[in-house]
């Protein structure tokens, strides 16, 4: 069975968001972490579109979403307002929200600011580096990534960033890159530049207000990867769950589980939001 995807644009203050809607049923908003765009959920969307109206989008300034002016500091609050406006455009009913990494920070801020819009919240390894016991060392590591970007450019910084979050950089492709690969690398370079210069440090310095989140009454799942133990975002997810007063859910994979294990990830989301 083929499911049609509808693509559209939404004007928000300072930007134009590109979003995609697939399937039918209760709205399920998937919020990725930067510098990725909405295509990070390509493997999950088909697993969920039979039961949900699945919404994905590119964050402001990334890929198909544009900024109206020069880039400015990207804050969690601004991104949460974007998500609020996107949901308001699509539905008058509360929506299920899934957030990965920095997207989990956006989901938490959205639920705190607009709890009536959020039926349930599924967080995966929030990038809340500021809550870690070794926060100063971790923040310094990511600040070094920004300095690498300024001195050497986006791709050396991207490799350093991947190592900092605990992953392994992918091997460089062999041979001459195709025109399609060159175009993709050009877009990646633009995304990396916005991320390193304007978003990385403001986001990871954010301390989510889990006490306020608990007070909203929005059901929350705190999930982490089985293969990412010891990595900063895994540890942040465990720390936030403890502050909230909940146990974490372990999913197959590491920080990139939504792309490496989309079937299992989607099944876990489906089970959680069905019970919400």
PDB file of C-alpha atoms in Angstrom:
ATOM      1  CA  UNK A   1       0.000   0.000   0.000  1.00  0.00           C
ATOM      2  CA  UNK A   2       1.401   3.385  -1.044  1.00  0.00           C
ATOM      3  CA  UNK A   3       1.010   6.299   1.348  1.00  0.00           C
ATOM      4  CA  UNK A   4       1.078   9.793  -0.103  1.00  0.00           C
ATOM      5  CA  UNK A   5       3.269  12.472   1.449  1.00  0.00           C
ATOM      6  CA  UNK A   6       2.126  16.089   1.312  1.00  0.00           C
ATOM      7  CA  UNK A   7       4.858  18.753   1.335  1.00  0.00           C
ATOM      8  CA  UNK A   8       4.227  22.376   2.266  1.00  0.00           C
ATOM      9  CA  UNK A   9       5.783  25.545   3.670  1.00  0.00           C
ATOM     10  CA  UNK A  10       4.861  27.500   6.800  1.00  0.00           C
ATOM     11  CA  UNK A  11       5.857  31.090   7.486  1.00  0.00           C
ATOM     12  CA  UNK A  12       7.021  31.612  11.073  1.00  0.00           C
ATOM     13  CA  UNK A  13       8.710  34.672  12.616  1.00  0.00           C
ATOM     14  CA  UNK A  14      12.098  34.994  10.937  1.00  0.00           C
ATOM     15  CA  UNK A  15      11.907  31.848   8.833  1.00  0.00           C
ATOM     16  CA  UNK A  16       9.979  29.580   6.478  1.00  0.00           C
ATOM     17  CA  UNK A  17       9.631  25.943   7.526  1.00  0.00           C
ATOM     18  CA  UNK A  18       9.452  23.064   5.070  1.00  0.00           C
ATOM     19  CA  UNK A  19       7.316  20.224   6.424  1.00  0.00           C
ATOM     20  CA  UNK A  20       5.893  16.902   5.261  1.00  0.00           C
ATOM     21  CA  UNK A  21       2.703  15.111   6.292  1.00  0.00           C
ATOM     22  CA  UNK A  22       2.188  11.384   5.728  1.00  0.00           C
ATOM     23  CA  UNK A  23      -0.621   9.029   6.730  1.00  0.00           C
ATOM     24  CA  UNK A  24      -3.810   9.515   8.714  1.00  0.00           C
ATOM     25  CA  UNK A  25      -4.900   9.350  12.324  1.00  0.00           C
ATOM     26  CA  UNK A  26      -3.759  11.287  15.406  1.00  0.00           C
ATOM     27  CA  UNK A  27      -0.953  13.737  14.671  1.00  0.00           C
ATOM     28  CA  UNK A  28       2.527  12.471  15.521  1.00  0.00           C
ATOM     29  CA  UNK A  29       5.216  15.169  15.272  1.00  0.00           C
ATOM     30  CA  UNK A  30       8.792  13.911  14.856  1.00  0.00           C
ATOM     31  CA  UNK A  31      11.483  16.431  15.852  1.00  0.00           C
ATOM     32  CA  UNK A  32      15.043  15.545  14.922  1.00  0.00           C
ATOM     33  CA  UNK A  33      18.270  16.902  16.283  1.00  0.00           C
ATOM     34  CA  UNK A  34      20.400  19.350  14.313  1.00  0.00           C
ATOM     35  CA  UNK A  35      22.258  19.426  12.026  1.00  0.00           C
ATOM     36  CA  UNK A  36      20.019  16.706  10.566  1.00  0.00           C
ATOM     37  CA  UNK A  37      16.821  17.591   8.731  1.00  0.00           C
ATOM     38  CA  UNK A  38      13.468  15.842   8.483  1.00  0.00           C
ATOM     39  CA  UNK A  39      14.847  13.101   6.241  1.00  0.00           C
ATOM     40  CA  UNK A  40      16.389  11.498   9.332  1.00  0.00           C
ATOM     41  CA  UNK A  41      12.972   9.906   9.886  1.00  0.00           C
ATOM     42  CA  UNK A  42      12.709   8.379   6.399  1.00  0.00           C
ATOM     43  CA  UNK A  43      12.876   4.860   7.819  1.00  0.00           C
ATOM     44  CA  UNK A  44      10.376   5.487  10.611  1.00  0.00           C
ATOM     45  CA  UNK A  45       7.620   7.316   8.747  1.00  0.00           C
ATOM     46  CA  UNK A  46       6.401   4.272   6.738  1.00  0.00           C
ATOM     47  CA  UNK A  47       6.258   2.262   9.964  1.00  0.00           C
ATOM     48  CA  UNK A  48       3.858   4.731  11.576  1.00  0.00           C
ATOM     49  CA  UNK A  49       1.808   6.287   8.770  1.00  0.00           C
ATOM     50  CA  UNK A  50      -0.817   3.523   8.845  1.00  0.00           C
ATOM     51  CA  UNK A  51      -2.012   4.708  12.256  1.00  0.00           C
ATOM     52  CA  UNK A  52      -0.848   8.308  12.586  1.00  0.00           C
ATOM     53  CA  UNK A  53      -0.652  11.539  10.652  1.00  0.00           C
ATOM     54  CA  UNK A  54       3.137  11.700  10.768  1.00  0.00           C
ATOM     55  CA  UNK A  55       4.659  15.182  10.535  1.00  0.00           C
ATOM     56  CA  UNK A  56       8.345  15.844   9.905  1.00  0.00           C
ATOM     57  CA  UNK A  57      10.090  19.117   9.147  1.00  0.00           C
ATOM     58  CA  UNK A  58      13.440  20.772   8.597  1.00  0.00           C
ATOM     59  CA  UNK A  59      14.498  23.111  11.390  1.00  0.00           C
ATOM     60  CA  UNK A  60      14.691  26.806  10.519  1.00  0.00           C
ATOM     61  CA  UNK A  61      17.698  27.492   8.294  1.00  0.00           C
ATOM     62  CA  UNK A  62      18.376  23.814   7.555  1.00  0.00           C
ATOM     63  CA  UNK A  63      18.051  22.202   4.125  1.00  0.00           C
ATOM     64  CA  UNK A  64      14.623  23.149   2.710  1.00  0.00           C
ATOM     65  CA  UNK A  65      13.705  25.569   5.524  1.00  0.00           C
ATOM     66  CA  UNK A  66      15.028  29.096   5.055  1.00  0.00           C
ATOM     67  CA  UNK A  67      15.846  32.067   7.254  1.00  0.00           C
ATOM     68  CA  UNK A  68      14.473  35.481   6.362  1.00  0.00           C
ATOM     69  CA  UNK A  69      17.727  37.258   7.192  1.00  0.00           C
ATOM     70  CA  UNK A  70      21.225  36.593   8.424  1.00  0.00           C
ATOM     71  CA  UNK A  71      21.616  33.685  10.871  1.00  0.00           C
ATOM     72  CA  UNK A  72      21.207  34.524  14.546  1.00  0.00           C
ATOM     73  CA  UNK A  73      21.655  32.503  17.713  1.00  0.00           C
ATOM     74  CA  UNK A  74      19.334  29.503  17.607  1.00  0.00           C
ATOM     75  CA  UNK A  75      17.643  28.939  20.952  1.00  0.00           C
ATOM     76  CA  UNK A  76      15.528  26.052  22.196  1.00  0.00           C
ATOM     77  CA  UNK A  77      12.689  28.492  22.892  1.00  0.00           C
ATOM     78  CA  UNK A  78      12.631  29.752  19.297  1.00  0.00           C
ATOM     79  CA  UNK A  79      12.613  26.204  17.937  1.00  0.00           C
ATOM     80  CA  UNK A  80       9.853  25.225  20.366  1.00  0.00           C
ATOM     81  CA  UNK A  81       7.804  28.150  19.094  1.00  0.00           C
ATOM     82  CA  UNK A  82       8.320  26.880  15.539  1.00  0.00           C
ATOM     83  CA  UNK A  83       6.972  23.465  16.580  1.00  0.00           C
ATOM     84  CA  UNK A  84       4.025  25.149  18.329  1.00  0.00           C
ATOM     85  CA  UNK A  85       3.135  27.099  15.185  1.00  0.00           C
ATOM     86  CA  UNK A  86       3.479  24.019  12.997  1.00  0.00           C
ATOM     87  CA  UNK A  87       1.108  22.026  15.190  1.00  0.00           C
ATOM     88  CA  UNK A  88      -1.341  24.931  15.292  1.00  0.00           C
ATOM     89  CA  UNK A  89      -1.302  24.961  11.494  1.00  0.00           C
ATOM     90  CA  UNK A  90      -2.135  21.270  11.255  1.00  0.00           C
ATOM     91  CA  UNK A  91      -4.492  20.380  14.093  1.00  0.00           C
ATOM     92  CA  UNK A  92      -6.652  21.690  16.914  1.00  0.00           C
ATOM     93  CA  UNK A  93      -6.157  18.465  18.866  1.00  0.00           C
ATOM     94  CA  UNK A  94      -3.215  17.565  21.129  1.00  0.00           C
ATOM     95  CA  UNK A  95      -0.465  15.751  19.226  1.00  0.00           C
ATOM     96  CA  UNK A  96       2.004  13.041  20.117  1.00  0.00           C
ATOM     97  CA  UNK A  97       5.553  14.436  19.984  1.00  0.00           C
ATOM     98  CA  UNK A  98       8.830  12.548  19.559  1.00  0.00           C
ATOM     99  CA  UNK A  99      12.112  14.390  20.037  1.00  0.00           C
ATOM    100  CA  UNK A 100      15.643  13.160  19.398  1.00  0.00           C
ATOM    101  CA  UNK A 101      18.761  14.739  20.918  1.00  0.00           C
ATOM    102  CA  UNK A 102      18.352  18.507  20.491  1.00  0.00           C
ATOM    103  CA  UNK A 103      14.844  17.782  19.235  1.00  0.00           C
ATOM    104  CA  UNK A 104      14.060  16.281  22.640  1.00  0.00           C
ATOM    105  CA  UNK A 105      14.983  19.629  24.217  1.00  0.00           C
ATOM    106  CA  UNK A 106      12.576  21.286  21.783  1.00  0.00           C
ATOM    107  CA  UNK A 107       9.848  18.804  22.683  1.00  0.00           C
ATOM    108  CA  UNK A 108      10.280  19.442  26.401  1.00  0.00           C
ATOM    109  CA  UNK A 109      10.159  23.217  25.890  1.00  0.00           C
ATOM    110  CA  UNK A 110       7.076  22.823  23.671  1.00  0.00           C
ATOM    111  CA  UNK A 111       5.269  20.766  26.306  1.00  0.00           C
ATOM    112  CA  UNK A 112       6.153  23.260  29.026  1.00  0.00           C
ATOM    113  CA  UNK A 113       5.037  26.276  26.993  1.00  0.00           C
ATOM    114  CA  UNK A 114       1.976  24.701  25.339  1.00  0.00           C
ATOM    115  CA  UNK A 115       0.934  21.598  27.284  1.00  0.00           C
ATOM    116  CA  UNK A 116      -2.496  21.646  25.667  1.00  0.00           C
ATOM    117  CA  UNK A 117      -0.856  20.866  22.317  1.00  0.00           C
ATOM    118  CA  UNK A 118       1.019  17.786  23.523  1.00  0.00           C
ATOM    119  CA  UNK A 119      -0.851  14.537  24.108  1.00  0.00           C
ATOM    120  CA  UNK A 120       2.351  12.648  24.917  1.00  0.00           C
ATOM    121  CA  UNK A 121       6.098  13.252  24.705  1.00  0.00           C
ATOM    122  CA  UNK A 122       8.700  10.655  23.757  1.00  0.00           C
ATOM    123  CA  UNK A 123      12.245  11.861  24.386  1.00  0.00           C
ATOM    124  CA  UNK A 124      15.349  10.103  23.126  1.00  0.00           C
ATOM    125  CA  UNK A 125      18.759  11.022  24.557  1.00  0.00           C
ATOM    126  CA  UNK A 126      18.178  14.757  25.098  1.00  0.00           C
ATOM    127  CA  UNK A 127      21.319  16.787  24.369  1.00  0.00           C
ATOM    128  CA  UNK A 128      21.198  18.401  27.809  1.00  0.00           C
ATOM    129  CA  UNK A 129      24.947  18.426  28.411  1.00  0.00           C
ATOM    130  CA  UNK A 130      24.525  21.092  31.089  1.00  0.00           C
ATOM    131  CA  UNK A 131      22.957  18.568  33.509  1.00  0.00           C
ATOM    132  CA  UNK A 132      26.000  16.240  33.563  1.00  0.00           C
ATOM    133  CA  UNK A 133      28.341  16.027  36.537  1.00  0.00           C
ATOM    134  CA  UNK A 134      31.279  16.658  34.195  1.00  0.00           C
ATOM    135  CA  UNK A 135      29.466  19.455  32.380  1.00  0.00           C
ATOM    136  CA  UNK A 136      32.474  21.803  32.300  1.00  0.00           C
ATOM    137  CA  UNK A 137      34.681  19.246  30.571  1.00  0.00           C
ATOM    138  CA  UNK A 138      31.916  18.252  28.163  1.00  0.00           C
ATOM    139  CA  UNK A 139      31.044  21.853  27.285  1.00  0.00           C
ATOM    140  CA  UNK A 140      34.741  22.550  26.692  1.00  0.00           C
ATOM    141  CA  UNK A 141      34.917  19.575  24.319  1.00  0.00           C
ATOM    142  CA  UNK A 142      32.034  20.930  22.254  1.00  0.00           C
ATOM    143  CA  UNK A 143      33.463  24.453  22.385  1.00  0.00           C
ATOM    144  CA  UNK A 144      36.617  22.964  20.815  1.00  0.00           C
ATOM    145  CA  UNK A 145      34.425  21.650  17.991  1.00  0.00           C
ATOM    146  CA  UNK A 146      33.234  25.196  17.303  1.00  0.00           C
ATOM    147  CA  UNK A 147      36.824  26.425  17.245  1.00  0.00           C
ATOM    148  CA  UNK A 148      37.729  23.672  14.791  1.00  0.00           C
ATOM    149  CA  UNK A 149      34.873  24.804  12.564  1.00  0.00           C
ATOM    150  CA  UNK A 150      36.119  28.392  12.625  1.00  0.00           C
ATOM    151  CA  UNK A 151      39.702  27.382  11.911  1.00  0.00           C
ATOM    152  CA  UNK A 152      39.282  24.456   9.511  1.00  0.00           C
ATOM    153  CA  UNK A 153      35.724  24.458   8.194  1.00  0.00           C
ATOM    154  CA  UNK A 154      32.565  22.367   8.583  1.00  0.00           C
ATOM    155  CA  UNK A 155      33.723  18.860   7.700  1.00  0.00           C
ATOM    156  CA  UNK A 156      36.704  18.573  10.096  1.00  0.00           C
ATOM    157  CA  UNK A 157      34.421  19.979  12.808  1.00  0.00           C
ATOM    158  CA  UNK A 158      31.701  17.481  11.900  1.00  0.00           C
ATOM    159  CA  UNK A 159      34.081  14.572  12.420  1.00  0.00           C
ATOM    160  CA  UNK A 160      35.180  15.996  15.762  1.00  0.00           C
ATOM    161  CA  UNK A 161      31.540  16.533  16.773  1.00  0.00           C
ATOM    162  CA  UNK A 162      30.613  12.932  15.953  1.00  0.00           C
ATOM    163  CA  UNK A 163      33.450  11.709  18.163  1.00  0.00           C
ATOM    164  CA  UNK A 164      32.384  14.100  20.942  1.00  0.00           C
ATOM    165  CA  UNK A 165      28.877  12.634  21.057  1.00  0.00           C
ATOM    166  CA  UNK A 166      30.401   9.155  21.184  1.00  0.00           C
ATOM    167  CA  UNK A 167      29.886   7.919  17.620  1.00  0.00           C
ATOM    168  CA  UNK A 168      32.352   6.898  14.906  1.00  0.00           C
ATOM    169  CA  UNK A 169      32.703   9.111  11.816  1.00  0.00           C
ATOM    170  CA  UNK A 170      31.669   7.330   8.606  1.00  0.00           C
ATOM    171  CA  UNK A 171      34.436   6.469   6.115  1.00  0.00           C
ATOM    172  CA  UNK A 172      35.040   8.898   3.293  1.00  0.00           C
ATOM    173  CA  UNK A 173      33.585   7.668  -0.023  1.00  0.00           C
ATOM    174  CA  UNK A 174      36.079   6.309  -2.517  1.00  0.00           C
ATOM    175  CA  UNK A 175      36.577   7.769  -5.973  1.00  0.00           C
ATOM    176  CA  UNK A 176      35.244  10.973  -7.452  1.00  0.00           C
ATOM    177  CA  UNK A 177      31.974  12.148  -5.896  1.00  0.00           C
ATOM    178  CA  UNK A 178      28.908  12.167  -8.139  1.00  0.00           C
ATOM    179  CA  UNK A 179      27.045  15.422  -8.871  1.00  0.00           C
ATOM    180  CA  UNK A 180      24.359  14.263  -6.434  1.00  0.00           C
ATOM    181  CA  UNK A 181      26.972  13.634  -3.749  1.00  0.00           C
ATOM    182  CA  UNK A 182      28.527  17.048  -4.351  1.00  0.00           C
ATOM    183  CA  UNK A 183      25.116  18.701  -4.013  1.00  0.00           C
ATOM    184  CA  UNK A 184      24.436  16.801  -0.785  1.00  0.00           C
ATOM    185  CA  UNK A 185      27.848  17.753   0.614  1.00  0.00           C
ATOM    186  CA  UNK A 186      27.179  21.393  -0.239  1.00  0.00           C
ATOM    187  CA  UNK A 187      23.901  21.295   1.674  1.00  0.00           C
ATOM    188  CA  UNK A 188      25.563  19.502   4.576  1.00  0.00           C
ATOM    189  CA  UNK A 189      28.247  22.190   4.715  1.00  0.00           C
ATOM    190  CA  UNK A 190      25.550  24.889   4.989  1.00  0.00           C
ATOM    191  CA  UNK A 191      23.752  22.939   7.726  1.00  0.00           C
ATOM    192  CA  UNK A 192      26.968  22.331   9.642  1.00  0.00           C
ATOM    193  CA  UNK A 193      27.894  26.011   9.431  1.00  0.00           C
ATOM    194  CA  UNK A 194      24.582  27.136  10.930  1.00  0.00           C
ATOM    195  CA  UNK A 195      24.774  24.443  13.582  1.00  0.00           C
ATOM    196  CA  UNK A 196      28.330  25.048  14.743  1.00  0.00           C
ATOM    197  CA  UNK A 197      28.236  28.841  14.642  1.00  0.00           C
ATOM    198  CA  UNK A 198      24.733  29.506  15.958  1.00  0.00           C
ATOM    199  CA  UNK A 199      23.089  26.488  17.587  1.00  0.00           C
ATOM    200  CA  UNK A 200      25.352  23.849  19.137  1.00  0.00           C
ATOM    201  CA  UNK A 201      26.506  25.701  22.258  1.00  0.00           C
ATOM    202  CA  UNK A 202      23.187  27.455  23.063  1.00  0.00           C
ATOM    203  CA  UNK A 203      21.340  24.130  22.836  1.00  0.00           C
ATOM    204  CA  UNK A 204      23.669  21.978  24.929  1.00  0.00           C
ATOM    205  CA  UNK A 205      23.854  24.726  27.580  1.00  0.00           C
ATOM    206  CA  UNK A 206      20.069  24.506  28.049  1.00  0.00           C
ATOM    207  CA  UNK A 207      18.811  22.970  31.300  1.00  0.00           C
ATOM    208  CA  UNK A 208      15.338  21.524  30.677  1.00  0.00           C
ATOM    209  CA  UNK A 209      12.786  22.290  33.384  1.00  0.00           C
ATOM    210  CA  UNK A 210      11.648  18.757  34.189  1.00  0.00           C
ATOM    211  CA  UNK A 211       9.835  19.881  37.313  1.00  0.00           C
ATOM    212  CA  UNK A 212       7.628  22.120  35.181  1.00  0.00           C
ATOM    213  CA  UNK A 213       7.245  19.272  32.701  1.00  0.00           C
ATOM    214  CA  UNK A 214       6.016  16.938  35.430  1.00  0.00           C
ATOM    215  CA  UNK A 215       3.521  19.579  36.539  1.00  0.00           C
ATOM    216  CA  UNK A 216       1.980  19.747  33.043  1.00  0.00           C
ATOM    217  CA  UNK A 217       0.633  16.221  33.391  1.00  0.00           C
ATOM    218  CA  UNK A 218       1.829  15.364  29.858  1.00  0.00           C
ATOM    219  CA  UNK A 219       2.833  11.657  29.751  1.00  0.00           C
ATOM    220  CA  UNK A 220       6.591  11.424  29.103  1.00  0.00           C
ATOM    221  CA  UNK A 221       8.859   8.557  28.059  1.00  0.00           C
ATOM    222  CA  UNK A 222      12.602   8.865  28.602  1.00  0.00           C
ATOM    223  CA  UNK A 223      14.436   6.566  26.173  1.00  0.00           C
ATOM    224  CA  UNK A 224      18.135   5.905  25.585  1.00  0.00           C
ATOM    225  CA  UNK A 225      20.169   3.563  23.394  1.00  0.00           C
ATOM    226  CA  UNK A 226      21.488   0.227  24.592  1.00  0.00           C
ATOM    227  CA  UNK A 227      24.725   0.823  22.686  1.00  0.00           C
ATOM    228  CA  UNK A 228      25.321   4.407  23.830  1.00  0.00           C
ATOM    229  CA  UNK A 229      25.989   3.828  27.526  1.00  0.00           C
ATOM    230  CA  UNK A 230      28.597   6.271  28.777  1.00  0.00           C
ATOM    231  CA  UNK A 231      28.000   8.715  25.935  1.00  0.00           C
ATOM    232  CA  UNK A 232      27.012  12.250  26.995  1.00  0.00           C
ATOM    233  CA  UNK A 233      23.458  12.314  25.593  1.00  0.00           C
ATOM    234  CA  UNK A 234      22.700   8.870  27.029  1.00  0.00           C
ATOM    235  CA  UNK A 235      23.897  10.047  30.434  1.00  0.00           C
ATOM    236  CA  UNK A 236      21.862  13.254  30.085  1.00  0.00           C
ATOM    237  CA  UNK A 237      18.730  11.221  29.350  1.00  0.00           C
ATOM    238  CA  UNK A 238      19.296   9.093  32.436  1.00  0.00           C
ATOM    239  CA  UNK A 239      19.929  12.192  34.577  1.00  0.00           C
ATOM    240  CA  UNK A 240      16.781  13.964  33.361  1.00  0.00           C
ATOM    241  CA  UNK A 241      14.671  10.846  33.889  1.00  0.00           C
ATOM    242  CA  UNK A 242      15.963  10.635  37.456  1.00  0.00           C
ATOM    243  CA  UNK A 243      15.064  14.282  38.072  1.00  0.00           C
ATOM    244  CA  UNK A 244      11.632  13.626  36.616  1.00  0.00           C
ATOM    245  CA  UNK A 245      11.206  10.518  38.778  1.00  0.00           C
ATOM    246  CA  UNK A 246      11.055   7.909  36.019  1.00  0.00           C
ATOM    247  CA  UNK A 247      13.035   4.968  34.684  1.00  0.00           C
ATOM    248  CA  UNK A 248      14.592   5.085  31.243  1.00  0.00           C
ATOM    249  CA  UNK A 249      13.526   2.813  28.400  1.00  0.00           C
ATOM    250  CA  UNK A 250      16.361   1.075  26.562  1.00  0.00           C
ATOM    251  CA  UNK A 251      16.142   0.845  22.758  1.00  0.00           C
ATOM    252  CA  UNK A 252      18.431  -1.031  20.333  1.00  0.00           C
ATOM    253  CA  UNK A 253      21.204   1.098  18.885  1.00  0.00           C
ATOM    254  CA  UNK A 254      23.162   4.171  19.872  1.00  0.00           C
ATOM    255  CA  UNK A 255      22.516   7.909  19.561  1.00  0.00           C
ATOM    256  CA  UNK A 256      21.532   7.401  15.901  1.00  0.00           C
ATOM    257  CA  UNK A 257      19.019   4.619  16.630  1.00  0.00           C
ATOM    258  CA  UNK A 258      16.182   6.324  14.742  1.00  0.00           C
ATOM    259  CA  UNK A 259      18.151   5.893  11.506  1.00  0.00           C
ATOM    260  CA  UNK A 260      20.010   2.638  12.240  1.00  0.00           C
ATOM    261  CA  UNK A 261      17.043   0.817  13.861  1.00  0.00           C
ATOM    262  CA  UNK A 262      13.946   2.569  12.461  1.00  0.00           C
ATOM    263  CA  UNK A 263      11.647  -0.447  12.698  1.00  0.00           C
ATOM    264  CA  UNK A 264      12.424  -1.086  16.359  1.00  0.00           C
ATOM    265  CA  UNK A 265      12.359   2.618  17.194  1.00  0.00           C
ATOM    266  CA  UNK A 266       8.991   3.106  15.492  1.00  0.00           C
ATOM    267  CA  UNK A 267       7.561   0.062  17.285  1.00  0.00           C
ATOM    268  CA  UNK A 268       8.627   1.480  20.646  1.00  0.00           C
ATOM    269  CA  UNK A 269       7.076   4.852  19.811  1.00  0.00           C
ATOM    270  CA  UNK A 270       3.862   3.197  18.633  1.00  0.00           C
ATOM    271  CA  UNK A 271       3.542   1.183  21.848  1.00  0.00           C
ATOM    272  CA  UNK A 272       4.230   4.203  24.038  1.00  0.00           C
ATOM    273  CA  UNK A 273       1.882   6.670  22.366  1.00  0.00           C
ATOM    274  CA  UNK A 274      -0.896   4.098  22.032  1.00  0.00           C
ATOM    275  CA  UNK A 275      -0.865   3.769  25.821  1.00  0.00           C
ATOM    276  CA  UNK A 276      -0.781   7.551  26.377  1.00  0.00           C
TER     277      UNK A 276
END
